[in-house]
Amino acid sequence: MSDLVIVESPHKAKTVKRYLGSDYEVVASMGHLRDLPKSKLGVDIDHSFEPQYINIKDKESLIKEIKKKAKAADHVYLAGDPDREGEAISWHLAQLLGLDMNDKNRVAFNEITASGIKAGMENPRTIDLNLVNAQQARRILDRIVGYKLSPFLWRKIRRGLSAGRVQSVAVKMICDREEEIRAFKSTEYWSIDAKLHTKGSKKTFSAKLTTVDGEKVELADKEQTDAILARLENADYVVDKIKKSVHKKSPAAPFTTSTLQQEASRRLGFQGRRTMKAAQELYEGLDIKGMGATGLITYMRTDSLRISDEARAAAYNFIRDKYGDKYIPDTPKKYKSKGNAQDAHEAIRPTHPELTPDEVKESGVTNDQYKLYKLIWERFIASQMSNCIMDTVSVDILANGCMFKTTGYSVKFDGFTVLYEETKDNDDEKKNVLPPLEKGEKLRLKELKGNQHFTQPPARYTEASLVKAFEETGIGRPSTYVSTITTIISRSYIERDGKQLKPTALGETVNSLMSDHFGKLVDVGFTANMETNLDKIENGKKGWVKTLDEFYKDFDSELSVAEEAMDGKRVKVPDEETDQVCELCGKPMVIKIGRFGKFLACSGFPECTNTKRIVTETGADCPYCGKKVLLKKSKKGKKYYGCEDNPTCGFMTWDIPTEHKCPDCGSSLFQKGGKNGKLVCHKVGCGYEKDLSDEG
């Protein structure tokens, strides 16, 4: 006989089994085994919001297998992930298996390592019903909103639409930003910039005009700018004031879920879903050379910045061996979490700080796993290192009553920057390196220019900046950020434009209707307050039934008023115009959004019912049959290129079509291997290739 440990995934099961040994059997529940039914609301609103859970249909055989193993085991341990969702899964398992709710059978692993698993198994506890109730309250809230609002949207806009509590707020944030951009009126302004150098040196540095005769300068047009440029003709440029100081730059804190998603987006170009998939795999365990199945990072859903003393000591050992004692700070670096942070877990950090990214790479992990581990490892090690110390200098330069300012710096001690620096959205700003200067020194002017500028509208949200906004406003929690963004994109309310997120016509129509009739539901402050209430449930400071009751009274009232106000009315989603013409009737084709995304339809509907799928032409011809090569997407969303006549033709490639033609056969050439790769011809029997380096 042996003890049974139930975790959530097979990867985690494999790693935990390696540490626990033969006295334990470890199985995976594959996530939730019970949930609310899909076919109906599944919540008895009139009787304390009692949920009507059922076994998930395709999990029946798994439930039977787990029940059989639990019956044969001496003891059952529930080892779901250490968060609300994991606690709820453990509670559902206890219900299914008929376990005693007073039994200490719940174990949690903050990290899947020998010490992390040992700590969890040595400290079993009862299931935390406050955590379960917080998850249950969120699930029921979202179910009520989704199942009550969706039919309203079907009747007022079109069938197949759906609404979500947090998702609706996210859509509103993106739509509001789009309105700001449309309403923005650009204003002209000018600056005057000088390029100067010292006597005997040709290396220039930049300085910007700031004041004229002691007054702050604000140049609105070319006329004002030209007047000052005329005044500066033949002027002497003299160093008027030099201010030197020492600046200490501190390292960024270790990652939370939010900052990990933001930095992975900026630095690696990862979408949130890709980041969290790789992070989950790193947490659950990978086969590492000489170590076996090993969890490489701590739990990845956290908003805490706390670090254990053991982890800090391990980081110090690595820093001391690699860089020396001067890279260890005099006092330990400690970072303060936000006020609403849950401190149950540490920040995201490597479980084995001594295990470098290169060593992990040698074990044959995937590229995504390696890149994300490297990011997490470098961020954590750097967070425990000494500050970077910079000598900074600020210089005032006077020319005929016009003051120019410039600043520069030099690194006195690199500190943590020897390993890692956080990227910023405006990281393209270049630092000014200044030569040695003295007060009263006369400088030489190389160039003086008036530069025209225009104020810019606020930027659209990217996935990284939207996650940052979620965190700052208290919308959602670390575990919900990715699913929220994924949902609103899959519903065609929002679409990607490069890295930017912009609303579709459908999204703006739904948002307008929601804003008009459900103002409280899409209000950022109201939604953030609901998150606070869920936290209070988790902490045992508020009842989950009372929270739901307070919400439902207002929501039900809003819904009744909206139904009455919209009685007999429907809202049309505006069509997106195109330059394509219907080949059947000659009228313009428009873009519509259906249940399965965008498609082309004739504007003459219902007289003309012609529809077509939207294709993206590349300008290249198929090397097999001569027809058009189109941009396509695989089932997993990966871009590739294929003939428009598929499956008859069969041509497809990952190589990028170009405008170049093969000098041997005249077929379109494709770019292989990025900008340093080569141009290749895919015509059967041709074989032409040309290195891009040949183009210089």
mmCIF file of N, CA and C in Angstrom, residues 171 175 178-179 182 493 503-513:
data_model
loop_
_atom_site.group_PDB
_atom_site.id
_atom_site.type_symbol
_atom_site.label_atom_id
_atom_site.label_comp_id
_atom_site.label_asym_id
_atom_site.label_seq_id
_atom_site.Cartn_x
_atom_site.Cartn_y
_atom_site.Cartn_z
ATOM 1 N N VAL A 171 -12.391 45.642 -22.596
ATOM 2 C CA VAL A 171 -12.811 46.169 -23.907
ATOM 3 C C VAL A 171 -13.067 47.667 -23.806
ATOM 4 N N CYS A 175 -11.403 50.652 -25.948
ATOM 5 C CA CYS A 175 -12.275 51.545 -26.732
ATOM 6 C C CYS A 175 -12.111 52.999 -26.295
ATOM 7 N N GLU A 178 -9.047 54.388 -27.793
ATOM 8 C CA GLU A 178 -9.244 54.666 -29.216
ATOM 9 C C GLU A 178 -9.996 55.986 -29.414
ATOM 10 N N GLU A 179 -10.964 56.261 -28.536
ATOM 11 C CA GLU A 179 -11.695 57.532 -28.603
ATOM 12 C C GLU A 179 -10.762 58.705 -28.318
ATOM 13 N N ARG A 182 -8.770 59.353 -31.453
ATOM 14 C CA ARG A 182 -9.559 60.014 -32.502
ATOM 15 C C ARG A 182 -9.814 61.478 -32.179
ATOM 16 N N TYR A 493 -13.786 41.183 -30.408
ATOM 17 C CA TYR A 493 -14.045 42.526 -29.881
ATOM 18 C C TYR A 493 -12.803 43.401 -30.032
ATOM 19 N N PRO A 503 -9.826 48.196 -30.981
ATOM 20 C CA PRO A 503 -11.172 47.612 -31.006
ATOM 21 C C PRO A 503 -11.660 47.405 -32.430
ATOM 22 N N THR A 504 -12.449 46.374 -32.632
ATOM 23 C CA THR A 504 -13.124 46.168 -33.915
ATOM 24 C C THR A 504 -14.437 46.952 -33.899
ATOM 25 N N ALA A 505 -15.090 47.015 -35.052
ATOM 26 C CA ALA A 505 -16.408 47.667 -35.115
ATOM 27 C C ALA A 505 -17.388 46.951 -34.188
ATOM 28 N N LEU A 506 -17.285 45.626 -34.134
ATOM 29 C CA LEU A 506 -18.152 44.852 -33.240
ATOM 30 C C LEU A 506 -17.861 45.192 -31.788
ATOM 31 N N GLY A 507 -16.569 45.270 -31.434
ATOM 32 C CA GLY A 507 -16.192 45.591 -30.060
ATOM 33 C C GLY A 507 -16.696 46.953 -29.629
ATOM 34 N N GLU A 508 -16.601 47.938 -30.531
ATOM 35 C CA GLU A 508 -17.064 49.283 -30.188
ATOM 36 C C GLU A 508 -18.585 49.321 -30.065
ATOM 37 N N THR A 509 -19.278 48.540 -30.892
ATOM 38 C CA THR A 509 -20.742 48.495 -30.804
ATOM 39 C C THR A 509 -21.185 47.871 -29.483
ATOM 40 N N VAL A 510 -20.578 46.746 -29.129
ATOM 41 C CA VAL A 510 -20.916 46.077 -27.865
ATOM 42 C C VAL A 510 -20.565 46.977 -26.685
ATOM 43 N N ASN A 511 -19.400 47.625 -26.742
ATOM 44 C CA ASN A 511 -18.979 48.496 -25.648
ATOM 45 C C ASN A 511 -19.929 49.676 -25.478
ATOM 46 N N SER A 512 -20.380 50.243 -26.609
ATOM 47 C CA SER A 512 -21.305 51.376 -26.546
ATOM 48 C C SER A 512 -22.615 50.970 -25.867
ATOM 49 N N LEU A 513 -23.130 49.803 -26.238
ATOM 50 C CA LEU A 513 -24.374 49.317 -25.639
ATOM 51 C C LEU A 513 -24.186 49.046 -24.140
#
